[in-house]
Amino acid sequence: MSRLALTRADEPMTAARVGIGGPVGSGKTALVERLIPALQTRGIDIAVITNDLVTAEDAERVRRSGLIDPERVSAVEAGACPHTVIREDPTLNIEAADELERRFPGVELILLESGGDNLASTFSRDLTDFWMFVIDVAGGDDIPRKRGPGVIRADLLVINKVDLAPHVGVDLGRMQREATEVRGGRPVLLTNCRRGEGIEAIVDLLEREVLFRK
Ligand SMILES: Nc1nc2c(ncn2[C@@H]2O[C@H](COP(=O)(O)OP(=O)(O)OP(=O)(O)O)[C@@H](O)[C@H]2O)c(=O)[nH]1
């Protein structure tokens, strides 16, 4: 059961927490940079948490982007194992999200970007209400068939860098079909974060499944 479903009727509403995980370099930060304006355009009040190994590089990149008030971007240092702080002990991320909610009481949705990890990384349900796993076509069209927990269990699988498919010999239709099969029919969406393609479909899904707006 999601964290939001456990919120009691007499408790103040908390922001929806949406995780973004995936292998190193698949395009997680690029997706965050595309989601920020797309969510804002729909009037959704947002904040962002990034997880890096030992720096705040991704947070600095998002702060510098000019897309969002830098105060609304928090950095968590994940240490050696990025999945530890999103799954086994998500305390640091929960505290960062609680702090953003205290500072920005109207915030409706917090994006939590994990550090780059492997196909086994997943988010704790204590931390997120919904999480997506980002893979990219350059990683190979056999990734879905490998049935990693991230690919199988995420609420949404995003296949990014579709523009690279012809260059790396990937049959996109087959990759999407196989991904949908191993996920038992749950959503798989294609994006090109470089050009901002496929982003609206993700925001539609978030509005419907996470914010219950549609
Ligand atoms: N061609 C292409 N390049 C992309 C796309 N999305 C991201 N990239 C590029 O892929 C590289 C990695 O993107 P990032 O957004 O930094 O990936 P990440 O998953 O956040 O990386 P880590 O945080 O290091 O795990 C960058 O050079 C991006 O410009 C895309 O859709 N198409």
Short mmCIF file of N, CA and C in Angstrom, two decimals, residues 36-177:
data_model
loop_
_atom_site.label_atom_id
_atom_site.label_comp_id
_atom_site.label_asym_id
_atom_site.label_seq_id
_atom_site.Cartn_x
_atom_site.Cartn_y
_atom_site.Cartn_z
N ILE A 36 10.29 18.99 -14.76
CA ILE A 36 10.06 20.22 -13.96
C ILE A 36 9.16 21.20 -14.72
N PRO A 37 9.55 21.66 -15.94
CA PRO A 37 8.67 22.63 -16.61
C PRO A 37 7.32 22.03 -17.01
N ALA A 38 7.32 20.73 -17.36
CA ALA A 38 6.05 20.12 -17.80
C ALA A 38 5.07 20.07 -16.63
N LEU A 39 5.56 19.77 -15.43
CA LEU A 39 4.68 19.73 -14.25
C LEU A 39 4.25 21.14 -13.87
N GLN A 40 5.20 22.08 -13.93
CA GLN A 40 4.88 23.47 -13.56
C GLN A 40 3.84 24.07 -14.50
N THR A 41 3.95 23.75 -15.78
CA THR A 41 2.98 24.27 -16.76
C THR A 41 1.56 23.84 -16.42
N ARG A 42 1.45 22.66 -15.79
CA ARG A 42 0.12 22.18 -15.41
C ARG A 42 -0.29 22.68 -14.02
N GLY A 43 0.50 23.61 -13.49
CA GLY A 43 0.14 24.23 -12.21
C GLY A 43 0.44 23.36 -11.01
N ILE A 44 1.34 22.39 -11.16
CA ILE A 44 1.67 21.50 -10.04
C ILE A 44 2.88 22.07 -9.28
N ASP A 45 2.71 22.21 -7.98
CA ASP A 45 3.72 22.81 -7.10
C ASP A 45 4.74 21.72 -6.74
N ILE A 46 6.00 21.90 -7.17
CA ILE A 46 6.96 20.79 -7.03
C ILE A 46 8.24 21.18 -6.29
N ALA A 47 8.96 20.14 -5.86
CA ALA A 47 10.30 20.28 -5.30
C ALA A 47 11.08 19.03 -5.74
N VAL A 48 12.40 19.09 -5.58
CA VAL A 48 13.25 18.02 -6.10
C VAL A 48 14.29 17.61 -5.05
N ILE A 49 14.54 16.31 -4.96
CA ILE A 49 15.67 15.80 -4.15
C ILE A 49 16.55 14.98 -5.08
N THR A 50 17.84 15.23 -5.03
CA THR A 50 18.75 14.40 -5.82
C THR A 50 19.65 13.62 -4.87
N ASN A 51 20.04 12.44 -5.30
CA ASN A 51 20.97 11.60 -4.53
C ASN A 51 22.24 11.42 -5.35
N ASP A 52 23.37 11.79 -4.79
CA ASP A 52 24.65 11.56 -5.45
C ASP A 52 25.52 10.75 -4.52
N LEU A 53 26.60 10.17 -5.05
CA LEU A 53 27.46 9.34 -4.21
C LEU A 53 28.10 10.16 -3.09
N VAL A 54 28.99 11.07 -3.45
CA VAL A 54 29.69 11.85 -2.42
C VAL A 54 29.72 13.35 -2.74
N THR A 55 28.97 13.76 -3.75
CA THR A 55 28.94 15.18 -4.10
C THR A 55 27.47 15.62 -4.19
N ALA A 56 27.26 16.87 -4.57
CA ALA A 56 25.90 17.34 -4.82
C ALA A 56 25.79 17.76 -6.28
N GLU A 57 26.50 17.03 -7.14
CA GLU A 57 26.62 17.42 -8.54
C GLU A 57 25.27 17.55 -9.25
N ASP A 58 24.41 16.52 -9.10
CA ASP A 58 23.12 16.57 -9.79
C ASP A 58 22.26 17.71 -9.25
N ALA A 59 22.31 17.90 -7.91
CA ALA A 59 21.52 18.98 -7.31
C ALA A 59 22.00 20.32 -7.87
N GLU A 60 23.33 20.49 -7.94
CA GLU A 60 23.88 21.75 -8.47
C GLU A 60 23.45 21.97 -9.92
N ARG A 61 23.45 20.88 -10.69
CA ARG A 61 23.03 20.97 -12.10
C ARG A 61 21.58 21.44 -12.19
N VAL A 62 20.69 20.87 -11.36
CA VAL A 62 19.28 21.25 -11.41
C VAL A 62 19.10 22.68 -10.90
N ARG A 63 19.85 23.03 -9.83
CA ARG A 63 19.75 24.41 -9.29
C ARG A 63 20.18 25.43 -10.33
N ARG A 64 21.26 25.10 -11.05
CA ARG A 64 21.79 26.04 -12.05
C ARG A 64 20.93 26.14 -13.30
N SER A 65 20.05 25.14 -13.49
CA SER A 65 19.27 25.07 -14.73
C SER A 65 18.34 26.26 -14.91
N GLY A 66 17.99 26.93 -13.80
CA GLY A 66 17.06 28.05 -13.89
C GLY A 66 15.62 27.61 -14.05
N LEU A 67 15.38 26.30 -13.98
CA LEU A 67 14.03 25.77 -14.19
C LEU A 67 13.18 25.88 -12.93
N ILE A 68 13.84 25.96 -11.77
CA ILE A 68 13.12 25.89 -10.50
C ILE A 68 13.89 26.71 -9.47
N ASP A 69 13.16 27.27 -8.50
CA ASP A 69 13.80 27.99 -7.39
C ASP A 69 14.84 27.06 -6.74
N PRO A 70 16.13 27.45 -6.75
CA PRO A 70 17.18 26.58 -6.22
C PRO A 70 16.91 26.11 -4.78
N GLU A 71 16.16 26.92 -4.03
CA GLU A 71 15.83 26.54 -2.65
C GLU A 71 14.96 25.29 -2.59
N ARG A 72 14.31 24.99 -3.71
CA ARG A 72 13.42 23.84 -3.76
C ARG A 72 14.13 22.56 -4.18
N VAL A 73 15.47 22.62 -4.26
CA VAL A 73 16.24 21.44 -4.66
C VAL A 73 17.14 21.03 -3.51
N SER A 74 16.96 19.83 -2.99
CA SER A 74 17.78 19.34 -1.88
C SER A 74 18.68 18.21 -2.36
N ALA A 75 19.87 18.13 -1.75
CA ALA A 75 20.82 17.08 -2.12
C ALA A 75 20.99 16.10 -0.97
N VAL A 76 20.95 14.81 -1.29
CA VAL A 76 21.28 13.78 -0.29
C VAL A 76 22.54 13.08 -0.78
N GLU A 77 23.50 12.92 0.12
CA GLU A 77 24.72 12.18 -0.24
C GLU A 77 24.50 10.72 0.08
N ALA A 78 24.48 9.90 -0.98
CA ALA A 78 24.10 8.49 -0.80
C ALA A 78 25.23 7.61 -0.29
N GLY A 79 26.49 8.05 -0.44
CA GLY A 79 27.60 7.17 -0.07
C GLY A 79 27.81 6.10 -1.12
N ALA A 80 28.43 5.00 -0.74
CA ALA A 80 28.89 4.01 -1.72
C ALA A 80 27.75 3.29 -2.44
N CYS A 81 26.63 3.04 -1.78
CA CYS A 81 25.56 2.25 -2.39
C CYS A 81 24.31 3.10 -2.57
N PRO A 82 24.06 3.58 -3.78
CA PRO A 82 22.91 4.47 -3.98
C PRO A 82 21.59 3.86 -3.54
N HIS A 83 21.45 2.52 -3.69
CA HIS A 83 20.15 1.91 -3.36
C HIS A 83 19.89 1.86 -1.86
N THR A 84 20.97 1.91 -1.05
CA THR A 84 20.77 1.81 0.40
C THR A 84 19.84 2.92 0.89
N VAL A 85 20.06 4.14 0.42
CA VAL A 85 19.29 5.28 0.94
C VAL A 85 17.93 5.47 0.27
N ILE A 86 17.64 4.64 -0.73
CA ILE A 86 16.27 4.71 -1.29
C ILE A 86 15.48 3.46 -0.92
N ARG A 87 16.18 2.43 -0.41
CA ARG A 87 15.46 1.19 -0.09
C ARG A 87 15.67 0.74 1.36
N GLU A 88 16.89 0.32 1.72
CA GLU A 88 17.08 -0.28 3.05
C GLU A 88 16.85 0.72 4.18
N ASP A 89 17.48 1.90 4.06
CA ASP A 89 17.31 2.92 5.10
C ASP A 89 17.09 4.28 4.44
N PRO A 90 15.83 4.57 4.09
CA PRO A 90 15.56 5.83 3.37
C PRO A 90 15.42 7.04 4.28
N THR A 91 15.91 6.94 5.53
CA THR A 91 15.72 8.04 6.50
C THR A 91 16.16 9.40 5.96
N LEU A 92 17.37 9.44 5.35
CA LEU A 92 17.89 10.74 4.88
C LEU A 92 16.96 11.35 3.84
N ASN A 93 16.43 10.52 2.96
CA ASN A 93 15.52 11.04 1.93
C ASN A 93 14.17 11.43 2.51
N ILE A 94 13.69 10.66 3.49
CA ILE A 94 12.41 11.02 4.12
C ILE A 94 12.56 12.35 4.84
N GLU A 95 13.69 12.52 5.55
CA GLU A 95 13.92 13.80 6.25
C GLU A 95 14.02 14.96 5.27
N ALA A 96 14.70 14.73 4.15
CA ALA A 96 14.83 15.81 3.14
C ALA A 96 13.46 16.18 2.58
N ALA A 97 12.61 15.18 2.35
CA ALA A 97 11.27 15.44 1.81
C ALA A 97 10.41 16.16 2.86
N ASP A 98 10.49 15.70 4.11
CA ASP A 98 9.71 16.35 5.18
C ASP A 98 10.12 17.81 5.31
N GLU A 99 11.43 18.05 5.22
CA GLU A 99 11.96 19.41 5.35
C GLU A 99 11.45 20.31 4.20
N LEU A 100 11.44 19.77 2.99
CA LEU A 100 10.92 20.56 1.85
C LEU A 100 9.44 20.88 2.06
N GLU A 101 8.70 19.91 2.59
CA GLU A 101 7.26 20.16 2.85
C GLU A 101 7.07 21.23 3.93
N ARG A 102 7.95 21.22 4.93
CA ARG A 102 7.85 22.25 5.99
C ARG A 102 8.14 23.64 5.41
N ARG A 103 9.17 23.70 4.56
CA ARG A 103 9.58 25.01 4.01
C ARG A 103 8.65 25.52 2.93
N PHE A 104 8.01 24.58 2.21
CA PHE A 104 7.11 24.96 1.11
C PHE A 104 5.77 24.25 1.31
N PRO A 105 4.93 24.79 2.18
CA PRO A 105 3.72 24.08 2.60
C PRO A 105 2.76 23.70 1.47
N GLY A 106 2.83 24.42 0.35
CA GLY A 106 1.89 24.08 -0.75
C GLY A 106 2.40 23.00 -1.69
N VAL A 107 3.59 22.48 -1.41
CA VAL A 107 4.19 21.57 -2.39
C VAL A 107 3.33 20.30 -2.54
N GLU A 108 3.09 19.94 -3.82
CA GLU A 108 2.19 18.81 -4.10
C GLU A 108 2.92 17.56 -4.53
N LEU A 109 4.10 17.75 -5.12
CA LEU A 109 4.81 16.58 -5.66
C LEU A 109 6.32 16.79 -5.51
N ILE A 110 6.99 15.79 -4.97
CA ILE A 110 8.44 15.86 -4.82
C ILE A 110 9.07 14.76 -5.68
N LEU A 111 9.96 15.18 -6.60
CA LEU A 111 10.69 14.21 -7.41
C LEU A 111 11.95 13.81 -6.66
N LEU A 112 12.20 12.52 -6.50
CA LEU A 112 13.41 12.05 -5.82
C LEU A 112 14.25 11.27 -6.81
N GLU A 113 15.37 11.86 -7.23
CA GLU A 113 16.23 11.16 -8.18
C GLU A 113 17.27 10.36 -7.44
N SER A 114 17.32 9.06 -7.72
CA SER A 114 18.34 8.20 -7.11
C SER A 114 19.68 8.42 -7.80
N GLY A 115 20.75 8.06 -7.12
CA GLY A 115 22.05 8.01 -7.78
C GLY A 115 22.02 6.88 -8.81
N GLY A 116 22.88 6.97 -9.82
CA GLY A 116 22.94 5.92 -10.83
C GLY A 116 23.31 4.59 -10.19
N ASP A 117 22.58 3.54 -10.56
CA ASP A 117 22.76 2.26 -9.86
C ASP A 117 22.73 1.12 -10.88
N ASN A 118 22.23 -0.03 -10.48
CA ASN A 118 22.17 -1.16 -11.41
C ASN A 118 20.72 -1.60 -11.60
N LEU A 119 20.53 -2.71 -12.28
CA LEU A 119 19.16 -3.13 -12.63
C LEU A 119 18.38 -3.65 -11.43
N ALA A 120 19.07 -3.79 -10.29
CA ALA A 120 18.39 -4.35 -9.11
C ALA A 120 17.83 -3.28 -8.18
N SER A 121 18.07 -2.00 -8.48
CA SER A 121 17.67 -0.98 -7.50
C SER A 121 16.16 -0.75 -7.51
N THR A 122 15.62 -0.63 -6.32
CA THR A 122 14.18 -0.36 -6.14
C THR A 122 14.02 0.66 -5.02
N PHE A 123 12.84 1.30 -4.96
CA PHE A 123 12.55 2.29 -3.90
C PHE A 123 11.68 1.68 -2.82
N SER A 124 11.92 2.07 -1.58
CA SER A 124 11.05 1.68 -0.47
C SER A 124 9.70 2.36 -0.60
N ARG A 125 8.64 1.62 -0.26
CA ARG A 125 7.29 2.22 -0.26
C ARG A 125 7.12 3.19 0.92
N ASP A 126 8.03 3.11 1.91
CA ASP A 126 7.97 4.10 3.00
C ASP A 126 8.40 5.47 2.49
N LEU A 127 9.19 5.46 1.40
CA LEU A 127 9.71 6.72 0.86
C LEU A 127 8.85 7.27 -0.27
N THR A 128 8.44 6.40 -1.18
CA THR A 128 7.76 6.89 -2.39
C THR A 128 6.35 6.33 -2.53
N ASP A 129 5.51 7.13 -3.18
CA ASP A 129 4.15 6.69 -3.51
C ASP A 129 4.12 6.04 -4.88
N PHE A 130 5.12 6.38 -5.67
CA PHE A 130 5.17 5.93 -7.06
C PHE A 130 6.63 6.07 -7.46
N TRP A 131 7.13 5.10 -8.22
CA TRP A 131 8.51 5.29 -8.70
C TRP A 131 8.66 4.75 -10.10
N MET A 132 9.55 5.42 -10.82
CA MET A 132 9.81 5.01 -12.19
C MET A 132 11.27 4.60 -12.34
N PHE A 133 11.49 3.69 -13.27
CA PHE A 133 12.83 3.20 -13.53
C PHE A 133 13.17 3.58 -14.96
N VAL A 134 14.34 4.23 -15.11
CA VAL A 134 14.73 4.75 -16.43
C VAL A 134 15.87 3.91 -16.99
N ILE A 135 15.61 3.27 -18.14
CA ILE A 135 16.70 2.60 -18.86
C ILE A 135 16.85 3.32 -20.20
N ASP A 136 17.91 2.99 -20.95
CA ASP A 136 18.02 3.65 -22.25
C ASP A 136 18.37 2.65 -23.32
N VAL A 137 18.02 2.97 -24.54
CA VAL A 137 18.19 1.99 -25.62
C VAL A 137 19.66 1.65 -25.86
N ALA A 138 20.56 2.58 -25.53
CA ALA A 138 21.98 2.31 -25.77
C ALA A 138 22.51 1.24 -24.82
N GLY A 139 21.78 1.00 -23.74
CA GLY A 139 22.17 -0.08 -22.80
C GLY A 139 21.90 -1.45 -23.38
N GLY A 140 21.16 -1.51 -24.50
CA GLY A 140 20.88 -2.79 -25.16
C GLY A 140 19.41 -3.17 -25.06
N ASP A 141 18.89 -3.78 -26.17
CA ASP A 141 17.46 -4.12 -26.15
C ASP A 141 17.17 -5.39 -25.36
N ASP A 142 18.23 -6.01 -24.81
CA ASP A 142 18.01 -7.21 -23.99
C ASP A 142 17.76 -6.86 -22.52
N ILE A 143 17.85 -5.59 -22.15
CA ILE A 143 17.69 -5.20 -20.74
C ILE A 143 16.34 -5.68 -20.17
N PRO A 144 15.20 -5.45 -20.85
CA PRO A 144 13.95 -5.95 -20.28
C PRO A 144 13.97 -7.46 -20.05
N ARG A 145 14.56 -8.21 -20.98
CA ARG A 145 14.58 -9.68 -20.85
C ARG A 145 15.38 -10.13 -19.64
N LYS A 146 16.28 -9.29 -19.14
CA LYS A 146 17.09 -9.66 -17.97
C LYS A 146 16.28 -9.61 -16.68
N ARG A 147 15.08 -9.04 -16.74
CA ARG A 147 14.12 -9.07 -15.64
C ARG A 147 14.67 -8.55 -14.31
N GLY A 148 15.45 -7.49 -14.36
CA GLY A 148 15.94 -6.89 -13.11
C GLY A 148 14.78 -6.36 -12.29
N PRO A 149 14.91 -6.35 -10.96
CA PRO A 149 13.82 -5.87 -10.11
C PRO A 149 13.36 -4.45 -10.46
N GLY A 150 14.28 -3.58 -10.86
CA GLY A 150 13.89 -2.22 -11.23
C GLY A 150 12.93 -2.24 -12.42
N VAL A 151 13.28 -3.03 -13.43
CA VAL A 151 12.46 -3.13 -14.64
C VAL A 151 11.10 -3.75 -14.31
N ILE A 152 11.12 -4.78 -13.50
CA ILE A 152 9.88 -5.53 -13.22
C ILE A 152 8.95 -4.78 -12.26
N ARG A 153 9.53 -4.23 -11.17
CA ARG A 153 8.67 -3.74 -10.08
C ARG A 153 8.28 -2.27 -10.15
N ALA A 154 8.99 -1.49 -10.93
CA ALA A 154 8.68 -0.04 -10.96
C ALA A 154 7.23 0.17 -11.38
N ASP A 155 6.64 1.26 -10.89
CA ASP A 155 5.26 1.58 -11.30
C ASP A 155 5.23 1.98 -12.77
N LEU A 156 6.35 2.56 -13.23
CA LEU A 156 6.44 2.94 -14.64
C LEU A 156 7.87 2.66 -15.11
N LEU A 157 7.98 2.02 -16.26
CA LEU A 157 9.30 1.85 -16.88
C LEU A 157 9.43 2.86 -18.00
N VAL A 158 10.51 3.64 -17.96
CA VAL A 158 10.78 4.62 -19.01
C VAL A 158 11.95 4.12 -19.85
N ILE A 159 11.74 4.03 -21.15
CA ILE A 159 12.85 3.68 -22.05
C ILE A 159 13.27 4.98 -22.74
N ASN A 160 14.43 5.47 -22.35
CA ASN A 160 14.91 6.78 -22.81
C ASN A 160 15.90 6.64 -23.97
N LYS A 161 16.23 7.76 -24.54
CA LYS A 161 17.19 7.87 -25.67
C LYS A 161 16.70 7.11 -26.89
N VAL A 162 15.40 7.21 -27.17
CA VAL A 162 14.86 6.49 -28.33
C VAL A 162 15.48 7.01 -29.64
N ASP A 163 16.00 8.24 -29.61
CA ASP A 163 16.65 8.78 -30.81
C ASP A 163 17.89 7.97 -31.19
N LEU A 164 18.46 7.23 -30.21
CA LEU A 164 19.68 6.48 -30.50
C LEU A 164 19.40 5.09 -31.09
N ALA A 165 18.13 4.68 -31.11
CA ALA A 165 17.80 3.31 -31.53
C ALA A 165 18.41 2.93 -32.89
N PRO A 166 18.27 3.79 -33.94
CA PRO A 166 18.83 3.39 -35.23
C PRO A 166 20.35 3.26 -35.21
N HIS A 167 20.98 4.01 -34.30
CA HIS A 167 22.46 4.00 -34.26
C HIS A 167 23.02 2.78 -33.52
N VAL A 168 22.21 2.19 -32.66
CA VAL A 168 22.72 1.04 -31.89
C VAL A 168 21.98 -0.25 -32.26
N GLY A 169 21.24 -0.19 -33.38
CA GLY A 169 20.59 -1.40 -33.90
C GLY A 169 19.50 -1.96 -33.01
N VAL A 170 18.74 -1.07 -32.35
CA VAL A 170 17.68 -1.53 -31.45
C VAL A 170 16.32 -1.42 -32.13
N ASP A 171 15.56 -2.52 -32.07
CA ASP A 171 14.18 -2.52 -32.57
C ASP A 171 13.29 -2.05 -31.42
N LEU A 172 12.89 -0.78 -31.51
CA LEU A 172 12.17 -0.15 -30.39
C LEU A 172 10.84 -0.84 -30.08
N GLY A 173 10.12 -1.20 -31.16
CA GLY A 173 8.82 -1.86 -30.99
C GLY A 173 8.99 -3.14 -30.19
N ARG A 174 10.02 -3.93 -30.55
CA ARG A 174 10.23 -5.19 -29.86
C ARG A 174 10.64 -4.95 -28.41
N MET A 175 11.50 -3.96 -28.20
CA MET A 175 11.96 -3.67 -26.84
C MET A 175 10.77 -3.28 -25.95
N GLN A 176 9.89 -2.44 -26.49
CA GLN A 176 8.73 -2.01 -25.70
C GLN A 176 7.79 -3.19 -25.43
N ARG A 177 7.60 -4.03 -26.47
CA ARG A 177 6.72 -5.21 -26.32
C ARG A 177 7.26 -6.15 -25.25
#
